[in-house]
Structures are given as structure tokens and as C-alpha cells.
PDB file of C-alpha atoms and ligand atoms in Angstrom:
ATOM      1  CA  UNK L   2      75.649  71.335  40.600  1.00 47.00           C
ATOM      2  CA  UNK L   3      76.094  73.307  44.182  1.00 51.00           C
ATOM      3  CA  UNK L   4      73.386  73.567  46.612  1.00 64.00           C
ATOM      4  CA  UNK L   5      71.202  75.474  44.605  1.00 79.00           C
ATOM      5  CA  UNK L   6      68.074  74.197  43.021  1.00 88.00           C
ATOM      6  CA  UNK L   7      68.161  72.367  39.557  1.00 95.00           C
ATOM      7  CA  UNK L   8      67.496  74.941  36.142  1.00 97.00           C
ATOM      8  CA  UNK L   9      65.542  72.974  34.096  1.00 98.00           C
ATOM      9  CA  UNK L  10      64.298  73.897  30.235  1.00 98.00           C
ATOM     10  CA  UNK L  11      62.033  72.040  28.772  1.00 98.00           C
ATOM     11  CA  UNK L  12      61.476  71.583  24.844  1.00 98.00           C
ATOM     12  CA  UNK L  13      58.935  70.196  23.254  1.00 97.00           C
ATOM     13  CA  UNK L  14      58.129  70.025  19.221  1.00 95.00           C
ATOM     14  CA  UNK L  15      57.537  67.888  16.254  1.00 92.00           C
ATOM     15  CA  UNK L  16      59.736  65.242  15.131  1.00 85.00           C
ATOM     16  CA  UNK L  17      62.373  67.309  13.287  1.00 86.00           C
ATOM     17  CA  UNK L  18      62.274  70.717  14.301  1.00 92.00           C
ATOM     18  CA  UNK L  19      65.866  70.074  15.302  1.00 91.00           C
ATOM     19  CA  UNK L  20      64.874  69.683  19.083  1.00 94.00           C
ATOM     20  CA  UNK L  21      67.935  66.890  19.777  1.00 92.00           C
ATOM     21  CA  UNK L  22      70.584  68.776  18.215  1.00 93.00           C
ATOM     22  CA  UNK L  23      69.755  71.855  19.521  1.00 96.00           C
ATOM     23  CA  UNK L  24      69.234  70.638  23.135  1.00 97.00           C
ATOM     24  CA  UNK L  25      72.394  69.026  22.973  1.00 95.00           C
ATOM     25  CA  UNK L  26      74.337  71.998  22.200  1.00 96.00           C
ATOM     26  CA  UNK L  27      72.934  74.303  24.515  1.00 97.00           C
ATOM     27  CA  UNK L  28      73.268  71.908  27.529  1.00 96.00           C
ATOM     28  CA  UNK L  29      77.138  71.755  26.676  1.00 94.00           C
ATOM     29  CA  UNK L  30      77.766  75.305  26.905  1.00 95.00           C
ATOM     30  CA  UNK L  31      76.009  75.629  30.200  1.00 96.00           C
ATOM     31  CA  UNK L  32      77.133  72.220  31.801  1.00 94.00           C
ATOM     32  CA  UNK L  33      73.829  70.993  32.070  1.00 96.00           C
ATOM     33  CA  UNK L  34      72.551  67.572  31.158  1.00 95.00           C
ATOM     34  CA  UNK L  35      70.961  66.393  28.077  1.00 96.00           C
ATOM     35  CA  UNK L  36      67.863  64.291  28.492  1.00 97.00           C
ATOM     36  CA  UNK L  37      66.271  62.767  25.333  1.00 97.00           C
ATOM     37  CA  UNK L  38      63.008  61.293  26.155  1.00 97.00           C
ATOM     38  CA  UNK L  39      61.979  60.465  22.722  1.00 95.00           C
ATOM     39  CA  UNK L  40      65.110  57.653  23.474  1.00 97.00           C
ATOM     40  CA  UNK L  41      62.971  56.701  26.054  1.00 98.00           C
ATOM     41  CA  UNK L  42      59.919  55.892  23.780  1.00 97.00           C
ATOM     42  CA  UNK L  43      61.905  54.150  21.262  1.00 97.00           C
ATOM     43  CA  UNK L  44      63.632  51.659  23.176  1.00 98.00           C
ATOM     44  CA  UNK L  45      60.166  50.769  24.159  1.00 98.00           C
ATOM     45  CA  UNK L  46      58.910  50.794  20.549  1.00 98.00           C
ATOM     46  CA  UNK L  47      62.443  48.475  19.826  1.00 98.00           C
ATOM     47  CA  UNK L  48      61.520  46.195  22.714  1.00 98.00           C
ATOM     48  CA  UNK L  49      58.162  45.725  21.058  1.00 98.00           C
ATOM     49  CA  UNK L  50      59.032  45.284  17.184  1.00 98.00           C
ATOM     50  CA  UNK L  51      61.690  42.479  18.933  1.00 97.00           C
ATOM     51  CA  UNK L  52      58.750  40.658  20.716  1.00 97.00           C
ATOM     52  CA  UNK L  53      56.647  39.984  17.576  1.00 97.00           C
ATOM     53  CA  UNK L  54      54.016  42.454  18.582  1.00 97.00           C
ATOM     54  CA  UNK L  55      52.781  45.040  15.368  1.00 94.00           C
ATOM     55  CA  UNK L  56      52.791  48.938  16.395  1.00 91.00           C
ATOM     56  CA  UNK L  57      49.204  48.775  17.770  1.00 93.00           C
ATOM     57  CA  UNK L  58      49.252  45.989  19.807  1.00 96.00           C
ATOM     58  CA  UNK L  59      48.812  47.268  23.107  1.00 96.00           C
ATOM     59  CA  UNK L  60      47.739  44.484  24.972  1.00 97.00           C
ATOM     60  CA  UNK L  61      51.025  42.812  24.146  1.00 97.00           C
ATOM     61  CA  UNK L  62      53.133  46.092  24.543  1.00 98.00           C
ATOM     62  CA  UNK L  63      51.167  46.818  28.647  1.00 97.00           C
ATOM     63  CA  UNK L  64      52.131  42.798  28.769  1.00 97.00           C
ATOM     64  CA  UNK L  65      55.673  43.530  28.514  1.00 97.00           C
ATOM     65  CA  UNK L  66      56.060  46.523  30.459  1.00 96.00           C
ATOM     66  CA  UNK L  67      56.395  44.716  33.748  1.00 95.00           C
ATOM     67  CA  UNK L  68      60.099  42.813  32.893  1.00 96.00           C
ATOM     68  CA  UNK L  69      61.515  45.565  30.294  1.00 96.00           C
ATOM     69  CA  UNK L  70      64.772  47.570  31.967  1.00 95.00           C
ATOM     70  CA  UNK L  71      65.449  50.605  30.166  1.00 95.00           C
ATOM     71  CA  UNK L  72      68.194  52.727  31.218  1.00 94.00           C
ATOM     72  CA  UNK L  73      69.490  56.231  30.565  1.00 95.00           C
ATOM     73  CA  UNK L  74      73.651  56.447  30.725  1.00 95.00           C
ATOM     74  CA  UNK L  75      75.835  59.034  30.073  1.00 93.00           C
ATOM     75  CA  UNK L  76      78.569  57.932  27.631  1.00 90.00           C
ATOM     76  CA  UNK L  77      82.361  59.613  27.908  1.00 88.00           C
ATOM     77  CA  UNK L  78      81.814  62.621  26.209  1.00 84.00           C
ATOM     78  CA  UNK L  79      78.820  63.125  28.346  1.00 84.00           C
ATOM     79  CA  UNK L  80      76.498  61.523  25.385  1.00 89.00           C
ATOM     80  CA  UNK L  81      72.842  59.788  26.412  1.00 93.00           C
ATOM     81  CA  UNK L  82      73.218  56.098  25.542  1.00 96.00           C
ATOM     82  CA  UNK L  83      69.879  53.921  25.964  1.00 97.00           C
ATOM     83  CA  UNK L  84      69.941  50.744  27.101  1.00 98.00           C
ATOM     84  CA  UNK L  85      67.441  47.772  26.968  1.00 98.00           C
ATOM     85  CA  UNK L  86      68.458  45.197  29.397  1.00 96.00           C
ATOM     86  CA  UNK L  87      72.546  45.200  29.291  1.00 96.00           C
ATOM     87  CA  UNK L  88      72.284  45.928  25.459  1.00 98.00           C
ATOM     88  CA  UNK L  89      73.697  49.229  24.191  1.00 98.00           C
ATOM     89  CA  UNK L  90      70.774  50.135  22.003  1.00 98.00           C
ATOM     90  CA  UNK L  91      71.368  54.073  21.312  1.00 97.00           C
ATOM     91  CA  UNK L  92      72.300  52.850  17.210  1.00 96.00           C
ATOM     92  CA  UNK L  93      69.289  50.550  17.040  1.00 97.00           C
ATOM     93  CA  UNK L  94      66.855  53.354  18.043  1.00 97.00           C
ATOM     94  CA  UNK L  95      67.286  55.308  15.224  1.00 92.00           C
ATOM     95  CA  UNK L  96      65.526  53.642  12.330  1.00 90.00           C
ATOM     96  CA  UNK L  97      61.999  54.469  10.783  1.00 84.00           C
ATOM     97  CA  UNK L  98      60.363  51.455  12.036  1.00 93.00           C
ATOM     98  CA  UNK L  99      61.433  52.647  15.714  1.00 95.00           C
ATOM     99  CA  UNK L 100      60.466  55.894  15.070  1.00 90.00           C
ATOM    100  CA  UNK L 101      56.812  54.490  13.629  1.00 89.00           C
ATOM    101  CA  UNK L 102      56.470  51.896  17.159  1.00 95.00           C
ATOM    102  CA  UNK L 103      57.694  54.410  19.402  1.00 95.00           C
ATOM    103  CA  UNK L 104      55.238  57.194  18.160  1.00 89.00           C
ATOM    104  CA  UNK L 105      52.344  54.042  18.467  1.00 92.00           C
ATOM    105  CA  UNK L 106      53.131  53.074  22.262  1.00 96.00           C
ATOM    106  CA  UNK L 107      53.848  56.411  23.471  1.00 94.00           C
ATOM    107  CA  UNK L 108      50.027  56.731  22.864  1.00 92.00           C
ATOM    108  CA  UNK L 109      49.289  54.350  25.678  1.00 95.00           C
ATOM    109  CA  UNK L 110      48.761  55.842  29.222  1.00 95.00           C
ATOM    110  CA  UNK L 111      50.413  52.835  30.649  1.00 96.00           C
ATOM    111  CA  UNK L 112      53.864  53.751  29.031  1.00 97.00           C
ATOM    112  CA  UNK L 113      54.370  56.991  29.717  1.00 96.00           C
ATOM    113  CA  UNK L 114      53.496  56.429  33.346  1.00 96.00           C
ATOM    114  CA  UNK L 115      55.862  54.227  33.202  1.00 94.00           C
ATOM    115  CA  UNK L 116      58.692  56.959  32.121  1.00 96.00           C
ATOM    116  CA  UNK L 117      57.602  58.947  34.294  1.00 97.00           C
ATOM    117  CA  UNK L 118      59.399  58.860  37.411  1.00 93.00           C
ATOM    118  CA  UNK L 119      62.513  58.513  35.683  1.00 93.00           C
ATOM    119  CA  UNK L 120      62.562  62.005  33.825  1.00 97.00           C
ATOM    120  CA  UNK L 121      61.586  63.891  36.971  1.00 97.00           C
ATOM    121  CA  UNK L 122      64.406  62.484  39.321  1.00 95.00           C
ATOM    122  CA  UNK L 123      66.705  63.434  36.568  1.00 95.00           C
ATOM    123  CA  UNK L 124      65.283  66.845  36.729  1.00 97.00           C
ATOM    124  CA  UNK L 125      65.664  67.139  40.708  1.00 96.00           C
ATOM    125  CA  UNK L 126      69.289  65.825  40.658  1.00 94.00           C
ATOM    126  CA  UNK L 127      70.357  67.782  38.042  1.00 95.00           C
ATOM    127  CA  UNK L 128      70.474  70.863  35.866  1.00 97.00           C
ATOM    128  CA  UNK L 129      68.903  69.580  32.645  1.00 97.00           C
ATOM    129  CA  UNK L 130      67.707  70.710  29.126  1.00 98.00           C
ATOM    130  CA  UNK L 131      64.876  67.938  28.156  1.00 98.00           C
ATOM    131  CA  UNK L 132      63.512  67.651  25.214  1.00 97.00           C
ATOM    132  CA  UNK L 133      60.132  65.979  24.139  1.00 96.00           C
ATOM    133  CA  UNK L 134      56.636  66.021  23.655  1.00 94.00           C
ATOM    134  CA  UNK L 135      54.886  66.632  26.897  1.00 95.00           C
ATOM    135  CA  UNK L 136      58.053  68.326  29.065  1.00 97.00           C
ATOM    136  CA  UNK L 137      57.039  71.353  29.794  1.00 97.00           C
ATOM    137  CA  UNK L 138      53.235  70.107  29.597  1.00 96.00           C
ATOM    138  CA  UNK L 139      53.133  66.964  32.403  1.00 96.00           C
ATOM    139  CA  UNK L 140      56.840  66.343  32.754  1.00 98.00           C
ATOM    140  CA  UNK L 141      58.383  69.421  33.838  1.00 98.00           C
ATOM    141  CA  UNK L 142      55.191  71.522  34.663  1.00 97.00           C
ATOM    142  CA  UNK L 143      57.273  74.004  36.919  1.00 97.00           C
ATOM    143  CA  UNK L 144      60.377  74.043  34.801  1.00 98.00           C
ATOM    144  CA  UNK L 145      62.573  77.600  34.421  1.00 98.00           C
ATOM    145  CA  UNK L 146      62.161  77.786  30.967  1.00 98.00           C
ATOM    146  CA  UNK L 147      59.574  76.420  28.493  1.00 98.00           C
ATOM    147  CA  UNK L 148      60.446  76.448  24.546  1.00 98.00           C
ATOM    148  CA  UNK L 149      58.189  75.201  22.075  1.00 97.00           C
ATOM    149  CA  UNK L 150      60.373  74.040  18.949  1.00 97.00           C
ATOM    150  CA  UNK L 151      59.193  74.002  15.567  1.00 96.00           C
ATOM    151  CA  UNK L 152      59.284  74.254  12.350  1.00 96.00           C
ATOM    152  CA  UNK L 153      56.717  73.968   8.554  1.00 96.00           C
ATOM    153  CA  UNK L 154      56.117  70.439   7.598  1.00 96.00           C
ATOM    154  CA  UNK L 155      58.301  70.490   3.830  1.00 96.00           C
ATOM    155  CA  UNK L 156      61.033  71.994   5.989  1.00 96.00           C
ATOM    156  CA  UNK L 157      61.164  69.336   8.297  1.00 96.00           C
ATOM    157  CA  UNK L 158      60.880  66.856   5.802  1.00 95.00           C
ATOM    158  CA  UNK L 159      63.689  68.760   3.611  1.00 94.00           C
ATOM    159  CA  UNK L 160      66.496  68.598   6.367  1.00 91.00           C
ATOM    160  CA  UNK L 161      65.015  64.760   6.998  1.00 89.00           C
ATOM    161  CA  UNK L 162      65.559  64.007   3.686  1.00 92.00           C
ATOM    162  CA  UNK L 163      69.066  65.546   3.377  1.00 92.00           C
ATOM    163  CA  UNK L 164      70.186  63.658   6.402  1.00 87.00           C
ATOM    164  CA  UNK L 165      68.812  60.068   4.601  1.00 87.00           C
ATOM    165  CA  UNK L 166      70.525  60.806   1.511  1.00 91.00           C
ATOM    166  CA  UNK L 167      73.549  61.849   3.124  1.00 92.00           C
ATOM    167  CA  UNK L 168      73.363  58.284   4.595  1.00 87.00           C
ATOM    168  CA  UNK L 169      72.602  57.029   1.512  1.00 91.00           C
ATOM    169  CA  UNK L 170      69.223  56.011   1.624  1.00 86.00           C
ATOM    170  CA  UNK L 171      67.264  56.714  -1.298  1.00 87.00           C
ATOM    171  CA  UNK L 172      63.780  57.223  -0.006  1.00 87.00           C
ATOM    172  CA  UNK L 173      61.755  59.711  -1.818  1.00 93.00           C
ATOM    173  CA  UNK L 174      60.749  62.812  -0.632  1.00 95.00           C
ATOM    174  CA  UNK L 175      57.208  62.321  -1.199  1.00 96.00           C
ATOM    175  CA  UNK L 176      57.411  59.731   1.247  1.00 94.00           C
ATOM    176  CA  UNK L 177      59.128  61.354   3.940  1.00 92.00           C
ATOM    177  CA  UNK L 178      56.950  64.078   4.132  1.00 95.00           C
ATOM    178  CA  UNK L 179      53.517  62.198   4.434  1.00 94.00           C
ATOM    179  CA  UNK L 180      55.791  59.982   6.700  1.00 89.00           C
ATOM    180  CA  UNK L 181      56.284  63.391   8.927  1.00 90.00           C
ATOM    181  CA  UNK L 182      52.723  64.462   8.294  1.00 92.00           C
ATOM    182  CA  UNK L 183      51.434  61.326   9.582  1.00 89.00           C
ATOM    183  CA  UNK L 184      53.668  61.044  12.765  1.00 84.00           C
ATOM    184  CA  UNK L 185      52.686  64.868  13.716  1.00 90.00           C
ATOM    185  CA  UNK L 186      48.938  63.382  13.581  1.00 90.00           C
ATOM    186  CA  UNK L 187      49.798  60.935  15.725  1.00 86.00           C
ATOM    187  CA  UNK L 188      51.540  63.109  18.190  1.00 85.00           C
ATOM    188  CA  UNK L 189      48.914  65.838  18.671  1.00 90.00           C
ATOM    189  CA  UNK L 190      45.930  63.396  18.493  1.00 91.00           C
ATOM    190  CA  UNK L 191      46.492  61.159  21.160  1.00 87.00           C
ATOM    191  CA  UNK L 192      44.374  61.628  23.848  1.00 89.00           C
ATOM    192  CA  UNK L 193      47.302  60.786  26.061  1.00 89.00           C
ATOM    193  CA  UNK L 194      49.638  63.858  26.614  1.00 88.00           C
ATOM    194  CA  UNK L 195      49.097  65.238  23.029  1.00 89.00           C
ATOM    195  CA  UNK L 196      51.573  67.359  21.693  1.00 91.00           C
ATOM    196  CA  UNK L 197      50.561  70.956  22.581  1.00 92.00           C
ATOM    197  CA  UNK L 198      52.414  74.056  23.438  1.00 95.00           C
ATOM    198  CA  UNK L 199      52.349  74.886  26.863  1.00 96.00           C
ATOM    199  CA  UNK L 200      51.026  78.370  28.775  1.00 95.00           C
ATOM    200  CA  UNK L 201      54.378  80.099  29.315  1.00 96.00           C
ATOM    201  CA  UNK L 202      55.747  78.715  26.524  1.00 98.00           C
ATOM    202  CA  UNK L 203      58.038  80.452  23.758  1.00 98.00           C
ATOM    203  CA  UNK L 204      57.829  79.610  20.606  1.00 97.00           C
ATOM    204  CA  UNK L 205      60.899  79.241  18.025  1.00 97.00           C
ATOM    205  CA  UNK L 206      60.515  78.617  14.829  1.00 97.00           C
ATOM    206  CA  UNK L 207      63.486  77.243  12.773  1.00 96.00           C
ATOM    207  CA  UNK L 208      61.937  77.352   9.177  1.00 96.00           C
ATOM    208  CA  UNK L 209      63.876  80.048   8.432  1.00 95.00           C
ATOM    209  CA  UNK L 210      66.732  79.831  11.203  1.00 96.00           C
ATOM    210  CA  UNK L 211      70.037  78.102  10.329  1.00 94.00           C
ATOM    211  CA  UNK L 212      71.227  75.161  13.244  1.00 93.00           C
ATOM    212  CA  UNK L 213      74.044  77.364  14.151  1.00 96.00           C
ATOM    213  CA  UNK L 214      71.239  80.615  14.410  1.00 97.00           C
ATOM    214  CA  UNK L 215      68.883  77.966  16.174  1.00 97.00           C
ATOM    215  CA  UNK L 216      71.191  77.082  18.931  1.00 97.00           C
ATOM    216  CA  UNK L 217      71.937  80.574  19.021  1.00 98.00           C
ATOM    217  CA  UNK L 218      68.414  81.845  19.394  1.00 98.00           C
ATOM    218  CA  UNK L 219      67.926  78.942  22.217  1.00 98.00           C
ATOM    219  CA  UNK L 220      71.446  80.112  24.420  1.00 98.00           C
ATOM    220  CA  UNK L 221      70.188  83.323  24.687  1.00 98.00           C
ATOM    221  CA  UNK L 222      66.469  82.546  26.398  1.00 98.00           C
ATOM    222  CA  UNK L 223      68.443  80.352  28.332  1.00 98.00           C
ATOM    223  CA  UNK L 224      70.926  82.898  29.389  1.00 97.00           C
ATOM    224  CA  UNK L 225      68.414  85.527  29.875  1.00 96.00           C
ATOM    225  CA  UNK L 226      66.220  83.103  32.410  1.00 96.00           C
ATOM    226  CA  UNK L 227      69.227  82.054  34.166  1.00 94.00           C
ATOM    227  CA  UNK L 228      70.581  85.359  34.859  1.00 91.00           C
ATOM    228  CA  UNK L 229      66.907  86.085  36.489  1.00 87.00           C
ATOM    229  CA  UNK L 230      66.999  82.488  38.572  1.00 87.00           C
ATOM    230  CA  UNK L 231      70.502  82.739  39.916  1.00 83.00           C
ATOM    231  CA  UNK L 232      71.700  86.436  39.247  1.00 75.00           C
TER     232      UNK L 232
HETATM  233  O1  LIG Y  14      61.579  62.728  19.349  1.00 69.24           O
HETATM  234  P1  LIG Y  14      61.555  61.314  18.834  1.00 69.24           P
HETATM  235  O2  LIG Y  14      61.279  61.231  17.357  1.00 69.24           O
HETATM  236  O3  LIG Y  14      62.755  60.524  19.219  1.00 69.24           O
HETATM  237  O4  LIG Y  14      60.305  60.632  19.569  1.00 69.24           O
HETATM  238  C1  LIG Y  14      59.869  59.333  19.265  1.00 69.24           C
HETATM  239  C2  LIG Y  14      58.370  59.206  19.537  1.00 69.24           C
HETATM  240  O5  LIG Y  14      58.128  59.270  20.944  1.00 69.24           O
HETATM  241  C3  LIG Y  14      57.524  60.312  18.903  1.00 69.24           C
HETATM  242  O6  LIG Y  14      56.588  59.769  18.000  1.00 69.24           O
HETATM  243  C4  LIG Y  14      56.781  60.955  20.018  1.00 69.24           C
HETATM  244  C5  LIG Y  14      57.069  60.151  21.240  1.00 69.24           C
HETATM  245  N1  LIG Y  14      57.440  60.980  22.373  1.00 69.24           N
HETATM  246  C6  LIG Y  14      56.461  61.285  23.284  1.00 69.24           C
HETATM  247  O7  LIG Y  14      55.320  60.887  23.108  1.00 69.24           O
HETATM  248  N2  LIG Y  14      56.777  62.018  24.384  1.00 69.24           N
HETATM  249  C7  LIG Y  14      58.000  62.472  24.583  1.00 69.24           C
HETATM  250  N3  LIG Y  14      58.262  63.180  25.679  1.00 69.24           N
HETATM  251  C8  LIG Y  14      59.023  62.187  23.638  1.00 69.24           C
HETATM  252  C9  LIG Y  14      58.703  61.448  22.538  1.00 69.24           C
END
């Protein structure tokens, strides 16, 4: 980054509209940094499953708040690794129970104050693409370029799916859906910083978009803002 002000895109969606993957590639062909806040939220929700406490207990959850140190890091090849404490827990973050405690406390006023601070300075220092649920909403209010993510329900549940069973889980698909449906509920529910999409926003749907068409759809708003920021 030179002396000129930090681009910023924010990208918000659903669980499984392909925002990580899609982030992640953009920000490596223009340089910038990747910022996964949903991370954020789930090395809360691991901090919480680890102290006993069930998803809705947010007396415990504001309790711990105080002594938890979370940290952001940028791995070798430039990837986000999360850490709780001195523990590495990017792996860790990534189950269905995480993704079912972090969806419950990131309901809770208290917590995403808490992340706050963090995401801006990371957007003042540096040229980022963040992706979430509230970027371009509270986060990132003023950034470049909003995108709204997204993508039908069974087709988010279809590529979820794939991606267990190429793991070799054997969950049904039944499951994962209502397991989708019921985290999107959560999302745009909550009173605190529901999922919405934001005024200036531009939608992309990937229903019908491959990743590779996706990423490709993504470059070019980017590209197109940029060339209107810094000529
Ligand atoms: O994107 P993800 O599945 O890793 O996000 C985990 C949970 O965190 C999800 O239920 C929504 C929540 N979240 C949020 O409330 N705000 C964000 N900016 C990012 C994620």
C-alpha cells in the first residue's frame, strides 16, 4: 500500500453463497488482504462450546468476553489463521457445532462490539476485501465497493453437501438444508446487525454462476470501481 487511501469491498451474504472462496481469490489478484469475519465469530462460538456454556447462554458467553484473546494472522501464503489465546484454531473453526455457536453469539450486541474495532483498523491500514454479514452495513459503511453475495437455499445446501461428502461425511441432504434454512433465520432475524443488503449494494447471484464465473463476475466490479478510485 503507498500513500493513498485504503480500497475496501465489502461482501456480505448467507452462509454458502461462496463469499470465502470468492473473496479470497479476488484479493490475490489485486494484492489486497483477505479478512474473514465470520472467523471472528467462530472462535468466539469455539471459546464458548470449550467453556461448558450451550449456544444460548449469553450470560456466560458476555462473562467471558473480558479474558478471551482472539487474533487475526496472516499465515505464509498470505492465508487468515485465527487464533484463541496462543492456539492455532483456523482447523477447529470449521465444524457444524462452531458454525451453530458462532451464528448464536454473533446475535449478542456485546460481541460484535467487541469485533468491532478490530475489522475497521484492518480496513484503514490496508487494502482489504471483507467478507461477512454486516460489512458493508455497520462495518465498512463508507467502503468503495459493496457486493451482496448470494445464492437459492437447495443450491447452497447442494455445494454444502458436495463438500461434506467429499470429506466423507455422510450427513443427509435433508438435513443440511433445514440446517442452512435455519442458520439464514438466524442471521436475518437478529435484531442485532441482521443480515440485510445494503443501499449501494450489488447484488450477485451464484445459483447459476460457476466458482470460476463467480470470481470472475466479482474481479470485474472490482476492477471497474478501482479504475474510478485511483484512475
Ligand atoms: O460466514 P460464517 O459461516 O463463517 O459465519 C459464522 C457465523 O457468524 C454466521 O452464523 C453469521 C455470523 N457472522 C456475523 O454475524 N457477522 C459477520 N460479519 C460474519 C459472520
Amino acid at each position: 500500500m503507498g500513500m493513498e487511501k485504503p480500497f475496501s469491498v465489502a461482501i456480505d451474504g448467507p452462509s454458502g453463497a461462496g463469499k470465502s472462496t470468492i473473496a479470497r481469490a479476488s484479493a490475490l489478484r489485486f494484492g489486497f488482504i483477505y479478512v474473514d469475519t465470520g472467523a471472528m465469530y467462530r472462535t468466539i462460538g469455539l471459546a464458548a462450546l470449550r467453556s461448558g456454556l450451550g449456544p444460548h447462554e449469553q450470560e456466560g458467553v458476555r462473562a467471558l468476553l473480558p479474558g478471551l484473546r482472539i487474533d487475526l494472522r496472516y499465515g505464509p501464503s498470505g492465508e487468515q489463521r485465527m487464533f484463541l489465546g496462543d492456539e492455532d484454531v483456523s482447523a477447529l473453526i470449521r465444524t457444524q457445532e462452531v458454525a451453530m455457536y458462532a451464528s448464536c453469539v454473533s446475535s449478542m450486541p456485546e460481541v460484535r462490539a467487541h469485533l468491532l474495532e478490530a475489522q475497521r483498523s484492518l480496513a484503514r491500514t490496508h487494502d482489504v476485501i471483507m467478507d461477512g454479514r454486516d460489512i458493508a452495513t455497520v462495518v465498512l459503511p463508507d467502503a468503495d465497493l459493496k457486493i451482496f453475495l448470494t445464492a437459492s437455499a437447495e443450491k447452497r445446501a447442494e455445494r454444502r453437501w458436495e463438500e461434506l461428502r467429499a470429506r466423507g461425511s455422510e450427513e443427509e441432504f435433508g438435513q443440511v438444508l433445514r440446517e442452512i434454512v435455519e442458520r439464514d433465520r438466524q442471521d436475518e432475524e437478529r435484531a442485532a446487525a441482521p443480515l440485510k443488503i445494503a443501499e449501494g449494494a450489488v447484488v450477485v447471484d451464484t445459483s447459476e454462476l460457476s466458482l470460476k464465473e463467480s470470481v470472475e463476475r466479482v474481479c470485474a466490479l472490482i476492477e471497474e470501481r478501482l479504475g474510478g478510485v485511483r484512475g
